[in-house]
Short mmCIF file of C-alpha atoms in Angstrom, two decimals:
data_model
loop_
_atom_site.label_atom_id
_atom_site.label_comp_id
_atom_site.label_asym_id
_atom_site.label_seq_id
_atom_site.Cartn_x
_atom_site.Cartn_y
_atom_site.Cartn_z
CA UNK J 123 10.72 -73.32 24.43
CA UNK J 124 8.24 -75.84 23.64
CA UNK J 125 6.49 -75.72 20.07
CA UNK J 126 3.02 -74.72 21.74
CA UNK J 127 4.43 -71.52 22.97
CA UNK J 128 6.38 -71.06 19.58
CA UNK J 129 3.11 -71.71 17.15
CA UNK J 130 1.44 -69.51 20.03
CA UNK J 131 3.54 -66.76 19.68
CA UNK J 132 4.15 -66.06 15.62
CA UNK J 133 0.49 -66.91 15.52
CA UNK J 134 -0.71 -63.61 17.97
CA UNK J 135 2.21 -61.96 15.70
CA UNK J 136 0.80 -62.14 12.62
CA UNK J 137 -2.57 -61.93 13.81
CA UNK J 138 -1.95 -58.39 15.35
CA UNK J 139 -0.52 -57.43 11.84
CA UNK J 140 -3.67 -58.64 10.33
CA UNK J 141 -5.45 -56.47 13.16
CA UNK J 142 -3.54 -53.10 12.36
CA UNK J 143 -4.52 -53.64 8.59
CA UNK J 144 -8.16 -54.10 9.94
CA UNK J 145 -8.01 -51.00 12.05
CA UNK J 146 -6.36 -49.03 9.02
CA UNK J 147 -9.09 -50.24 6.42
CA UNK J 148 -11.87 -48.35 9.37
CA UNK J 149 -9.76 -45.43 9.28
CA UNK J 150 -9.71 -45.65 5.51
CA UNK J 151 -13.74 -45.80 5.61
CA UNK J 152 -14.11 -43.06 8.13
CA UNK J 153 -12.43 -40.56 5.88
CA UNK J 154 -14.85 -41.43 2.42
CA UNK J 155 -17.60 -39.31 1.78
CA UNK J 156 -19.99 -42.95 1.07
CA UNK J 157 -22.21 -42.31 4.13
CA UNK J 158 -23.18 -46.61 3.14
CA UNK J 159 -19.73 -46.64 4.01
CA UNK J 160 -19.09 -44.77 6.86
CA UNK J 161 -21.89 -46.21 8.83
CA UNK J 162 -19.54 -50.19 9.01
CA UNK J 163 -16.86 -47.55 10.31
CA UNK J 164 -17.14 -48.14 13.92
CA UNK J 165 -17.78 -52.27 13.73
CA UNK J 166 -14.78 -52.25 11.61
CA UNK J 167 -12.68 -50.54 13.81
CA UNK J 168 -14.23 -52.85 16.84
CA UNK J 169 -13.21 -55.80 15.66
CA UNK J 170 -9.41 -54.87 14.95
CA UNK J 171 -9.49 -53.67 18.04
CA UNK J 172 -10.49 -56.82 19.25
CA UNK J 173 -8.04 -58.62 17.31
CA UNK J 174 -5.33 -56.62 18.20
CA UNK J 175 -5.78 -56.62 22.23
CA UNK J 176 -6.49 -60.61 22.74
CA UNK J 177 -3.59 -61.13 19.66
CA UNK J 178 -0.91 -58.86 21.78
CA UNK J 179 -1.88 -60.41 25.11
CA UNK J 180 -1.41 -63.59 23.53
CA UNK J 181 1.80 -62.67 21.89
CA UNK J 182 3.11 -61.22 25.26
CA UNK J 183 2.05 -64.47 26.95
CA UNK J 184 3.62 -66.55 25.08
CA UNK J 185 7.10 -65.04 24.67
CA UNK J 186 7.65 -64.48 28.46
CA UNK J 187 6.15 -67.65 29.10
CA UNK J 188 3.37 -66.09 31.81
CA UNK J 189 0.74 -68.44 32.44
CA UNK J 190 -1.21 -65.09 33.85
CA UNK J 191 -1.46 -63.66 30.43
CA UNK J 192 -2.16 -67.25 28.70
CA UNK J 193 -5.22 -67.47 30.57
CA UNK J 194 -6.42 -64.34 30.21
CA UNK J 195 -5.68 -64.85 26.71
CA UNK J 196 -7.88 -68.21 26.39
CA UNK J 197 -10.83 -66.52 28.53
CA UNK J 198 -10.92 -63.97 25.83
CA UNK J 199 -10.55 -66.12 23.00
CA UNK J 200 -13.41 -68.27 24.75
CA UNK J 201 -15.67 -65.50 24.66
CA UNK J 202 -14.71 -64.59 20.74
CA UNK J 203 -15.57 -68.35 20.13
CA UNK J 204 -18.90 -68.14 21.98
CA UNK J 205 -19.93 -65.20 20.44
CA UNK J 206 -18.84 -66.49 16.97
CA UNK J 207 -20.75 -69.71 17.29
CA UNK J 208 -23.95 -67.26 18.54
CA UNK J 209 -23.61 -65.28 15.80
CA UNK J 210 -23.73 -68.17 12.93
CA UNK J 211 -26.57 -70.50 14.25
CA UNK J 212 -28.36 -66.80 14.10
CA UNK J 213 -26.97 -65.83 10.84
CA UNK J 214 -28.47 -69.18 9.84
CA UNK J 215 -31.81 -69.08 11.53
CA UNK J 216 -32.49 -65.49 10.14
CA UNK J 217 -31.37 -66.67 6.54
CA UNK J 218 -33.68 -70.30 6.35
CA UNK J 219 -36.73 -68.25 5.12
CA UNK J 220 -37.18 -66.44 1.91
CA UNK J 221 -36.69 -67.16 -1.89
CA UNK J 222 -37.23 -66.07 -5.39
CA UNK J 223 -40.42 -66.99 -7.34
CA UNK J 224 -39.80 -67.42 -11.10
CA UNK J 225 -41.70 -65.41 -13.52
CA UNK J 226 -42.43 -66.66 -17.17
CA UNK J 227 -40.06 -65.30 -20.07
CA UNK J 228 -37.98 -64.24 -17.27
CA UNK J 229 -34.25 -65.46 -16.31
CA UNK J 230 -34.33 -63.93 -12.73
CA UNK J 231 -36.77 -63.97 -9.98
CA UNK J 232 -39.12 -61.77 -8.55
CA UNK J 233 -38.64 -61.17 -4.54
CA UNK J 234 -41.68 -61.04 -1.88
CA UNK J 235 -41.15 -59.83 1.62
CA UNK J 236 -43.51 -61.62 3.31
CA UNK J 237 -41.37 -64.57 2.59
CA UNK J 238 -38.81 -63.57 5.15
CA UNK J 239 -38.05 -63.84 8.37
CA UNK J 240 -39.52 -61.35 11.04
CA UNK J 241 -36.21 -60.09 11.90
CA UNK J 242 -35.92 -58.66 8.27
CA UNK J 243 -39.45 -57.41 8.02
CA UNK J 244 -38.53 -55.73 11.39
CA UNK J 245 -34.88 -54.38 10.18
CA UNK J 246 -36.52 -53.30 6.71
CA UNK J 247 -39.72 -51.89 7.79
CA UNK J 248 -38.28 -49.62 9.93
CA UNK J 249 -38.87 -46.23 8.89
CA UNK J 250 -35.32 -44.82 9.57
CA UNK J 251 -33.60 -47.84 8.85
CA UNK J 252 -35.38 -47.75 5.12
CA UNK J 253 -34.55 -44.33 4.91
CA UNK J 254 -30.71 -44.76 5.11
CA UNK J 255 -30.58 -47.87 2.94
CA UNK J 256 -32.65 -46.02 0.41
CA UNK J 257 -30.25 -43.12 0.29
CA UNK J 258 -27.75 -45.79 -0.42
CA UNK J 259 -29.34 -47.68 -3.17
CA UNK J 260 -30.39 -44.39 -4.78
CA UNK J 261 -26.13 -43.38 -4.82
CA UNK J 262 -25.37 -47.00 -6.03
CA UNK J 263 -26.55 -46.24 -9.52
CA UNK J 264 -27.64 -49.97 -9.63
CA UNK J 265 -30.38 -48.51 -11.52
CA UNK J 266 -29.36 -45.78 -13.53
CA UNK J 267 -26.84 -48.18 -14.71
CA UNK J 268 -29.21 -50.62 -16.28
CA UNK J 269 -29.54 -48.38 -19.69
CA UNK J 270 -26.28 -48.53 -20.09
CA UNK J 271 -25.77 -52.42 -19.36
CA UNK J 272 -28.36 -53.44 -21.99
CA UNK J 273 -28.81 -51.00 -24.71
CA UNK J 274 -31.79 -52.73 -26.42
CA UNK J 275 -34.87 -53.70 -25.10
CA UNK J 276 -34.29 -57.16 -26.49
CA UNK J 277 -30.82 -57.72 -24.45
CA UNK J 278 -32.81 -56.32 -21.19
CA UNK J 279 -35.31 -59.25 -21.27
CA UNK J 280 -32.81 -61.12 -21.46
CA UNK J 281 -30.69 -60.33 -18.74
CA UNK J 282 -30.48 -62.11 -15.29
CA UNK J 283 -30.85 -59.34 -12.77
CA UNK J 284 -29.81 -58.94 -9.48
CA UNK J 285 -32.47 -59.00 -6.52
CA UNK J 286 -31.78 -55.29 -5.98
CA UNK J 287 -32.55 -54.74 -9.90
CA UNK J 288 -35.32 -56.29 -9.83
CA UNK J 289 -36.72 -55.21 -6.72
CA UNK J 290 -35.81 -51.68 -7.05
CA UNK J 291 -35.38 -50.84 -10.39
CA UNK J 292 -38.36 -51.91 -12.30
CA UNK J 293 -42.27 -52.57 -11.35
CA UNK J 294 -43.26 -56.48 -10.13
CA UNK J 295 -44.13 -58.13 -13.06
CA UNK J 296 -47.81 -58.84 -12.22
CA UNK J 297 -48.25 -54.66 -13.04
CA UNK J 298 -48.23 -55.36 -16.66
CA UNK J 299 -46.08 -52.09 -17.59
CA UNK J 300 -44.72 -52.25 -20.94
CA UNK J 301 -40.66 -51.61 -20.75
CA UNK J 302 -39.57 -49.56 -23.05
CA UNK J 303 -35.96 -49.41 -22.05
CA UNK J 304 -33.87 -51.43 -19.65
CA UNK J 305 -35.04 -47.48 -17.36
CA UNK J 306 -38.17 -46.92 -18.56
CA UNK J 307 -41.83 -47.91 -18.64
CA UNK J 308 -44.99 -47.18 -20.03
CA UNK J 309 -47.28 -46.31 -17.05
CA UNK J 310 -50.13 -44.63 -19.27
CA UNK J 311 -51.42 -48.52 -18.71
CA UNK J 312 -53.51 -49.56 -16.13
CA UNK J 313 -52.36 -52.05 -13.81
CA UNK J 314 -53.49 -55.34 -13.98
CA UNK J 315 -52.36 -55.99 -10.50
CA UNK J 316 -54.29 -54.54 -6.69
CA UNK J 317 -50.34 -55.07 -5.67
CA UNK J 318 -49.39 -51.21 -4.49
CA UNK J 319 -45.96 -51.29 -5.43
CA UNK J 320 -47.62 -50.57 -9.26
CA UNK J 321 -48.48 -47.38 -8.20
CA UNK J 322 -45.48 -46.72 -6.14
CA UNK J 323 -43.32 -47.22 -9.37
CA UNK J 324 -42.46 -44.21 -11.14
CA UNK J 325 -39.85 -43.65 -14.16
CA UNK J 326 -37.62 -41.10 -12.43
CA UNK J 327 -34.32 -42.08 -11.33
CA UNK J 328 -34.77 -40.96 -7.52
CA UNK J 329 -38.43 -42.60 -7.21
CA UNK J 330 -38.32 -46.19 -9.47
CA UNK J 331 -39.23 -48.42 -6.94
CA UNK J 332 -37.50 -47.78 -3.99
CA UNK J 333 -40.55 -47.12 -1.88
CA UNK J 334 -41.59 -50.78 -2.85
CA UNK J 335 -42.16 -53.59 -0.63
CA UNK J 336 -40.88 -55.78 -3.98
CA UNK J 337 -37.54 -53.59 -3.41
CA UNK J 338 -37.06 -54.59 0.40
CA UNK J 339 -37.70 -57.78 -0.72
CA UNK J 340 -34.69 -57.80 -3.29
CA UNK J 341 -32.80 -55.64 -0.39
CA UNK J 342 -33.71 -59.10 2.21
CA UNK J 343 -32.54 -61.42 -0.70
CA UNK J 344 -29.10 -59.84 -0.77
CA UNK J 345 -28.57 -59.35 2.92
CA UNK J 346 -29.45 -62.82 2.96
CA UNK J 347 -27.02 -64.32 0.83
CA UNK J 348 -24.42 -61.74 1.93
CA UNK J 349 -24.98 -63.10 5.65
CA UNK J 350 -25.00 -67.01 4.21
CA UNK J 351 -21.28 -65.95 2.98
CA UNK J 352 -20.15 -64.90 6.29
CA UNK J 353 -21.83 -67.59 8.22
CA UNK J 354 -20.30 -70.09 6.24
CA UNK J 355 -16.59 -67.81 6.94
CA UNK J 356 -17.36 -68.05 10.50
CA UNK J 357 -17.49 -71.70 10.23
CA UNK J 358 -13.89 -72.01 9.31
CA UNK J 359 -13.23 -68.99 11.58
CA UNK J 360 -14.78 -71.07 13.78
CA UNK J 361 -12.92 -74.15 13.48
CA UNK J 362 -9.44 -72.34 12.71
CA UNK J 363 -9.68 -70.56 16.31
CA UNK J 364 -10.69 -73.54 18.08
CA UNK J 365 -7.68 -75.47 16.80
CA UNK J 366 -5.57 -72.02 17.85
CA UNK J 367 -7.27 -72.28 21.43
CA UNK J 368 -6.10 -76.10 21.84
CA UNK J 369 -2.73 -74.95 21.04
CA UNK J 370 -2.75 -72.34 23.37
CA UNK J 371 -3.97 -74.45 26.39
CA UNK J 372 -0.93 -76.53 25.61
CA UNK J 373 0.89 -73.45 26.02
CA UNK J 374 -0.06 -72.80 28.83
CA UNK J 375 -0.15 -75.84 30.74
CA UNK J 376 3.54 -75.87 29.29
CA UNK J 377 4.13 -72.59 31.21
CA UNK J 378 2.53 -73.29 34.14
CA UNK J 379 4.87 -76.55 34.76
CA UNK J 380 8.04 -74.00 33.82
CA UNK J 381 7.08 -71.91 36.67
CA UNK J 382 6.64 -74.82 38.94
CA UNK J 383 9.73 -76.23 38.22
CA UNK J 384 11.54 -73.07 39.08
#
């Protein structure tokens, strides 16, 4: 057995192991009540799939030495690198645009959608799309959780929020509402601002801001560093598979000679 076909082989293996645990984590999410959740359910399960069949067809390839199932195994693992590389010079496109604008006294910034690209004014703008990412932000808590974070008024002023908190949770700061709490603000004021998300903010837990284009804005921020992350993993993906492609063209140019020896 050549070592091609051996690093081939316990490769697949342990990939298809890695699969199953995949394929058991979507099972996991299809049972919780999260409907944020549920709704990765199906790519999760897709991609363990995917995992699994070009991981056992490797696997299979490699320990009966078939150059059949080899390349069948490379054309899929082709089309997984193809689709990868796809993927993360459009993960990076979509991601080039956007950033925070810093507001005096404050130690976060403030979030503007028109700063993003058109494919997240298009995702987020969507009425049905906003709908179901509302629901979810409203069940995070993010929100209601602030209170409880900073207790004084003089701790929340001083805190470094999150895009989503301070998108969703509180009026832009150009409104000129007086906080009261780190959950509540005086809205007996007039706005100093035209900027409508001051009178889309209101103080109850279910409204705040999460009708606000200043909250899509912190909801594009996160998406957007969320999808820098897995670019950046499908980089080394990336490179990791490639190196596992090499080694399985060895294998099977290894196999193929076998077979034409016999």
């Amino acid at each position: 057995m050549s070592t091609s076909t051996f690093v081939i082989r316990w490769i697949n293996f342990l990939t298809m192991l890695l699969a199953v645990a995949v394929m058991g984590f979507g099972v996991w999410m299809s049972t919780h009540h999260d409907g944020c959740r549920k709704s990765l359910t199906i790519p999760v399960l897709g991609l363990g799939a995917v995992i699994f069949l070009i991981s056992i067809i490797g696997f299979l390839g490699a320990l009966k030495n078939n150059s059949i199932l080899l390349w069948i195994y490379l054309i899929l693992l082709c089309f997984v690198l193809v689709a990868i590389l796809i993927f993360t010079v459009l993960a990076f496109i979509i991601t080039n645009n956007g950033s925070g604008h810093s507001v005096d006294g404050l130690r976060y910034k403030e979030y503007q959608l028109q700063d993003y690209s058109s494919w997240f004014l298009k995702q987020l703008n969507n009425t049905r799309n906003w709908k179901h990412l509302k629901s979810c932000l409203v069940k995070s808590d993010d929100c209601s959780n602030l209170s409880r974070k900073y207790k004084t008024l003089k701790k929340y002023k001083l805190a470094k929020l999150t895009p989503i908190e301070a998108g969703c949770c509180r009026p832009p700061s150009e409104c000129g509402y007086p906080a009261v709490n780190a959950s509540y603000y005086d809205l007996s004021f007039h706005p100093i601002s035209s900027n409508k998300d001051c009178k889309l903010y209101k103080n109850s837990k279910s409204i705040k801001c999460y009708n606000c284009d200043s909250c899509k804005a912190g909801v594009a921020q996160y998406m957007k560093t969320e999808w820098r992350v897995v670019a950046i993993f499908n980089v080394i993906l990336f490179v990791v598979l490639s190196i596992i492609y090499f080694v399985g063209c060895c294998a099977r140019r290894n196999a193929a000679r076998s077979h034409t020896k016999l």
